[in-house]
């Protein structure tokens, strides 16, 4: 079975940093692309960042220059380093495996983790 376990969320002041991790089993980030999504209460889930099999990266405009996606294939773990956090970054963050099309579009597969909550105070 595919399992994705997110961790690293918490409460942080505006301007602070957090590092999120996604540990995978039943799938591998060396074979599949990976991505981070976020969803605030009552809001649509949105793509934050994605990384292709070859290491190419896609970032949403609202996180460019602040967040960095990476992976460690040996540990089968996906990471999201978040700097210069803003109150509007407050959301539940989820990881996912999928595929990158034409180096521009990320298409997720069916499995999601439980998410990790990030709360940024002003």
XYZ file of N, CA and C in Angstrom:
366
model
N 0.837 -1.182 0.000
C 0.000 0.000 0.000
C 0.880 1.243 0.000
N 0.405 2.273 -0.666
C 1.102 3.542 -0.690
C 0.796 4.298 0.592
N 1.838 4.763 1.255
C 1.685 5.595 2.433
C 2.563 6.829 2.311
N 1.998 7.970 2.632
C 2.712 9.232 2.639
C 2.473 9.877 3.995
N 3.541 10.165 4.712
C 3.433 10.716 6.054
C 4.154 12.050 6.114
N 3.389 13.121 6.289
C 3.941 14.463 6.382
C 4.262 14.800 7.835
N 5.306 15.588 8.027
C 5.678 16.038 9.357
C 6.413 17.367 9.260
N 6.568 18.033 10.385
C 7.340 19.261 10.443
C 6.533 20.534 10.591
N 5.221 20.440 10.522
C 4.396 21.617 10.674
C 4.398 22.128 12.103
N 3.849 23.307 12.286
C 3.779 23.897 13.605
C 3.357 25.339 13.551
N 3.514 26.018 14.668
C 3.183 27.429 14.794
C 4.459 28.248 14.713
N 4.457 29.254 13.852
C 5.639 30.089 13.664
C 5.213 31.537 13.446
N 6.059 32.468 13.836
C 5.785 33.880 13.621
C 6.047 34.266 12.171
N 5.360 35.292 11.706
C 5.604 35.799 10.357
C 7.083 36.130 10.184
N 7.626 35.734 9.031
C 9.040 35.928 8.763
C 9.905 34.755 9.160
N 9.331 33.803 9.869
C 10.072 32.639 10.316
C 10.148 31.547 9.270
N 10.702 30.405 9.675
C 10.929 29.292 8.762
C 10.457 27.975 9.350
N 10.088 27.058 8.463
C 9.757 25.687 8.825
C 10.259 24.757 7.732
N 10.599 23.535 8.116
C 10.988 22.507 7.163
C 10.022 21.332 7.263
N 9.375 20.997 6.163
C 8.431 19.894 6.124
C 9.073 18.672 5.482
N 8.687 17.494 5.953
C 9.176 16.242 5.399
C 8.013 15.348 5.021
N 8.200 14.539 4.002
C 7.207 13.571 3.561
C 7.903 12.238 3.358
N 7.635 11.294 4.243
C 8.212 9.961 4.143
C 7.262 9.050 3.380
N 7.770 8.393 2.344
C 6.939 7.575 1.476
C 7.274 6.094 1.594
N 6.246 5.272 1.437
C 6.413 3.829 1.302
C 5.403 3.331 0.279
N 5.743 2.269 -0.426
C 4.869 1.759 -1.468
C 4.989 2.524 -2.778
N 5.747 3.594 -2.776
C 6.058 4.379 -3.962
C 7.398 5.042 -3.706
N 8.055 5.495 -4.757
C 9.368 6.114 -4.584
C 9.467 7.413 -5.355
N 10.160 8.366 -4.763
C 10.358 9.642 -5.426
C 11.445 9.571 -6.489
N 12.214 8.480 -6.507
C 13.210 8.297 -7.557
C 12.560 7.909 -8.882
N 11.396 7.300 -8.817
C 10.665 6.865 -10.009
C 9.574 7.865 -10.387
N 8.950 8.442 -9.386
C 7.844 9.365 -9.610
C 8.228 10.805 -9.274
N 7.501 11.719 -9.850
C 7.607 13.106 -9.425
C 6.926 13.262 -8.064
N 7.229 14.341 -7.373
C 6.612 14.599 -6.088
C 6.185 16.045 -5.989
N 5.273 16.325 -5.070
C 4.775 17.683 -4.947
C 4.237 17.943 -3.555
N 4.160 19.212 -3.227
C 3.504 19.687 -2.023
C 2.292 20.527 -2.402
N 1.187 20.274 -1.731
C -0.038 21.049 -1.863
C -0.385 21.645 -0.506
N -1.268 22.631 -0.514
C -1.777 23.150 0.747
C -3.256 23.470 0.611
N -3.951 23.437 1.733
C -5.373 23.725 1.750
C -5.755 24.401 3.055
N -6.267 25.605 2.946
C -6.795 26.326 4.090
C -8.264 25.958 4.263
N -8.804 26.074 5.479
C -10.207 25.729 5.707
C -11.141 26.480 4.769
N -12.036 25.749 4.111
C -12.989 26.348 3.197
C -12.415 26.778 1.868
N -11.143 26.457 1.618
C -10.482 26.867 0.386
C -10.119 25.658 -0.474
N -9.863 25.919 -1.751
C -9.442 24.886 -2.686
C -8.009 24.449 -2.397
N -7.751 23.159 -2.532
C -6.384 22.682 -2.410
C -5.573 23.182 -3.606
N -4.377 23.699 -3.341
C -3.573 24.292 -4.392
C -2.152 23.752 -4.381
N -1.568 23.671 -5.567
C -0.190 23.216 -5.714
C 0.766 24.282 -5.207
N 1.711 23.870 -4.380
C 2.740 24.766 -3.862
C 4.025 24.618 -4.667
N 4.483 23.375 -4.835
C 5.717 23.112 -5.555
C 5.756 21.665 -5.992
N 6.477 21.385 -7.066
C 6.637 20.026 -7.564
C 8.066 19.816 -8.037
N 8.510 18.564 -8.013
C 9.835 18.208 -8.511
C 9.705 16.973 -9.390
N 10.266 17.031 -10.588
C 10.170 15.936 -11.541
C 11.176 14.847 -11.231
N 11.074 13.734 -11.958
C 12.035 12.646 -11.810
C 13.456 13.122 -12.059
N 13.620 14.015 -13.017
C 14.928 14.533 -13.363
C 15.399 15.681 -12.500
N 14.584 16.126 -11.556
C 14.970 17.187 -10.645
C 14.485 18.574 -11.024
N 13.770 18.688 -12.141
C 13.202 19.967 -12.503
C 12.136 20.383 -11.502
N 12.026 21.681 -11.241
C 11.134 22.169 -10.197
C 10.096 23.140 -10.740
N 8.918 23.064 -10.152
C 7.811 23.958 -10.462
C 7.370 24.612 -9.164
N 7.211 25.934 -9.175
C 6.760 26.655 -7.994
C 5.557 27.520 -8.317
N 4.614 27.559 -7.392
C 3.534 28.520 -7.503
C 4.103 29.922 -7.334
N 3.490 30.886 -8.008
C 3.996 32.256 -7.955
C 4.071 32.798 -6.535
N 3.138 32.400 -5.693
C 3.071 32.968 -4.354
C 4.143 32.448 -3.404
N 4.965 31.470 -3.845
C 6.042 30.970 -2.986
C 7.418 31.100 -3.612
N 7.502 31.570 -4.842
C 8.794 31.702 -5.506
C 9.726 32.612 -4.714
N 10.946 32.141 -4.524
C 11.922 32.896 -3.766
C 11.851 32.681 -2.279
N 10.821 31.976 -1.802
C 10.658 31.741 -0.374
C 10.720 30.256 -0.006
N 10.157 29.394 -0.851
C 10.100 27.959 -0.570
C 11.020 27.201 -1.516
N 11.556 26.069 -1.040
C 12.397 25.212 -1.856
C 11.974 23.759 -1.692
N 11.680 23.088 -2.805
C 11.335 21.675 -2.767
C 12.574 20.857 -3.108
N 12.735 19.722 -2.437
C 13.863 18.835 -2.698
C 13.478 17.416 -2.305
N 14.326 16.467 -2.642
C 14.084 15.083 -2.246
C 15.401 14.379 -1.976
N 15.319 13.325 -1.179
C 16.450 12.457 -0.910
C 16.015 11.061 -1.334
N 16.487 10.618 -2.488
C 16.057 9.329 -3.024
C 16.468 8.158 -2.130
N 17.637 8.255 -1.511
C 18.110 7.189 -0.637
C 17.186 7.003 0.562
N 16.625 8.104 1.059
C 15.713 8.051 2.198
C 14.257 7.995 1.767
N 14.011 8.103 0.456
C 12.655 8.113 -0.089
C 11.793 9.161 0.622
N 12.341 10.359 0.708
C 11.700 11.438 1.445
C 11.686 12.716 0.617
N 10.572 13.399 0.652
C 10.389 14.683 -0.009
C 10.419 15.782 1.046
N 10.994 16.934 0.699
C 11.135 18.026 1.649
C 10.579 19.329 1.082
N 10.174 20.198 1.978
C 9.806 21.555 1.610
C 10.374 22.503 2.649
N 11.357 23.294 2.251
C 11.919 24.317 3.118
C 11.145 25.602 2.893
N 10.559 26.139 3.949
C 9.731 27.325 3.864
C 10.369 28.454 4.658
N 10.716 29.531 3.977
C 11.310 30.707 4.604
C 10.410 31.915 4.399
N 10.657 32.951 5.179
C 9.894 34.201 5.070
C 8.399 33.942 5.077
N 7.953 33.156 6.022
C 6.550 32.759 6.078
C 5.633 33.947 6.353
N 4.462 33.893 5.736
C 3.447 34.924 5.869
C 2.178 34.325 6.458
N 1.342 35.139 7.103
C 0.080 34.603 7.639
C -0.761 33.885 6.588
N -0.725 34.339 5.337
C -1.501 33.702 4.287
C -0.972 32.325 3.891
N 0.194 31.931 4.416
C 0.706 30.584 4.203
C 0.054 29.571 5.136
N -0.736 30.039 6.081
C -1.406 29.158 7.028
C -2.331 28.188 6.288
N -2.099 26.890 6.482
C -2.867 25.858 5.789
C -2.387 24.492 6.253
N -3.139 23.465 5.870
C -2.658 22.100 5.997
C -1.856 21.766 4.745
N -0.668 21.233 4.930
C 0.212 20.922 3.817
C 0.261 19.419 3.582
N 0.139 19.025 2.316
C 0.089 17.621 1.922
C 1.143 17.327 0.855
N 1.689 16.129 0.884
C 2.585 15.705 -0.181
C 1.881 14.698 -1.081
N 2.461 14.474 -2.259
C 1.836 13.630 -3.262
C 2.891 13.163 -4.251
N 2.671 11.986 -4.842
C 3.476 11.548 -5.973
C 2.664 11.718 -7.239
N 3.345 11.886 -8.355
C 2.645 12.087 -9.605
C 3.608 12.110 -10.769
N 3.281 12.910 -11.761
C 4.119 13.024 -12.942
C 4.116 14.461 -13.433
N 5.218 14.874 -14.020
C 5.339 16.200 -14.605
C 5.238 16.074 -16.116
N 4.351 16.835 -16.701
C 4.120 16.819 -18.141
C 4.743 18.043 -18.784
N 5.555 17.813 -19.802
C 6.199 18.884 -20.563
C 7.032 19.815 -19.690
N 7.442 19.332 -18.533
C 8.254 20.122 -17.633
C 7.534 21.282 -16.983
N 6.229 21.376 -17.185
C 5.466 22.531 -16.723
C 4.287 22.171 -15.842
N 3.618 21.074 -16.149
C 2.382 20.711 -15.465
C 2.579 19.483 -14.593
N 2.085 19.568 -13.360
C 2.150 18.442 -12.444
C 0.788 17.776 -12.353
N 0.767 16.460 -12.527
C -0.460 15.687 -12.412
C -0.325 14.703 -11.259
N -1.109 14.858 -10.201
C -0.979 13.990 -9.027
C -1.600 12.617 -9.235
N -1.071 11.625 -8.535
C -1.702 10.326 -8.446
C -2.759 10.363 -7.343
N -3.299 9.209 -7.000
C -4.497 9.158 -6.162
C -4.241 9.253 -4.662
N -3.011 9.062 -4.218
C -2.755 8.916 -2.797
C -2.263 10.193 -2.141
N -2.814 10.459 -0.960
C -2.463 11.624 -0.160
C -2.177 11.203 1.268
N -1.321 11.963 1.939
C -1.081 11.730 3.353
C -2.122 12.428 4.202
N -1.908 12.422 5.513
C -2.837 13.054 6.447
C -2.642 14.559 6.544
N -1.513 15.041 6.081
C -1.225 16.459 6.117
C -0.543 16.879 7.403
N 0.106 18.031 7.353
C 0.706 18.623 8.535
C 0.329 20.102 8.565
N -0.110 20.566 9.715
C -0.643 21.915 9.833
C 0.467 22.941 10.019
N 0.411 23.992 9.215
C 1.313 25.130 9.341
C 0.482 26.353 9.690
N 0.806 26.993 10.791
C 0.098 28.188 11.219
C 1.105 29.319 11.411
N 0.876 30.421 10.718
C 1.780 31.568 10.770
C 1.048 32.738 11.411
N 1.569 33.232 12.510
C 0.968 34.353 13.209
C 1.582 35.666 12.739
N 0.797 36.727 12.792
C 1.264 38.031 12.362
C 2.001 38.750 13.479
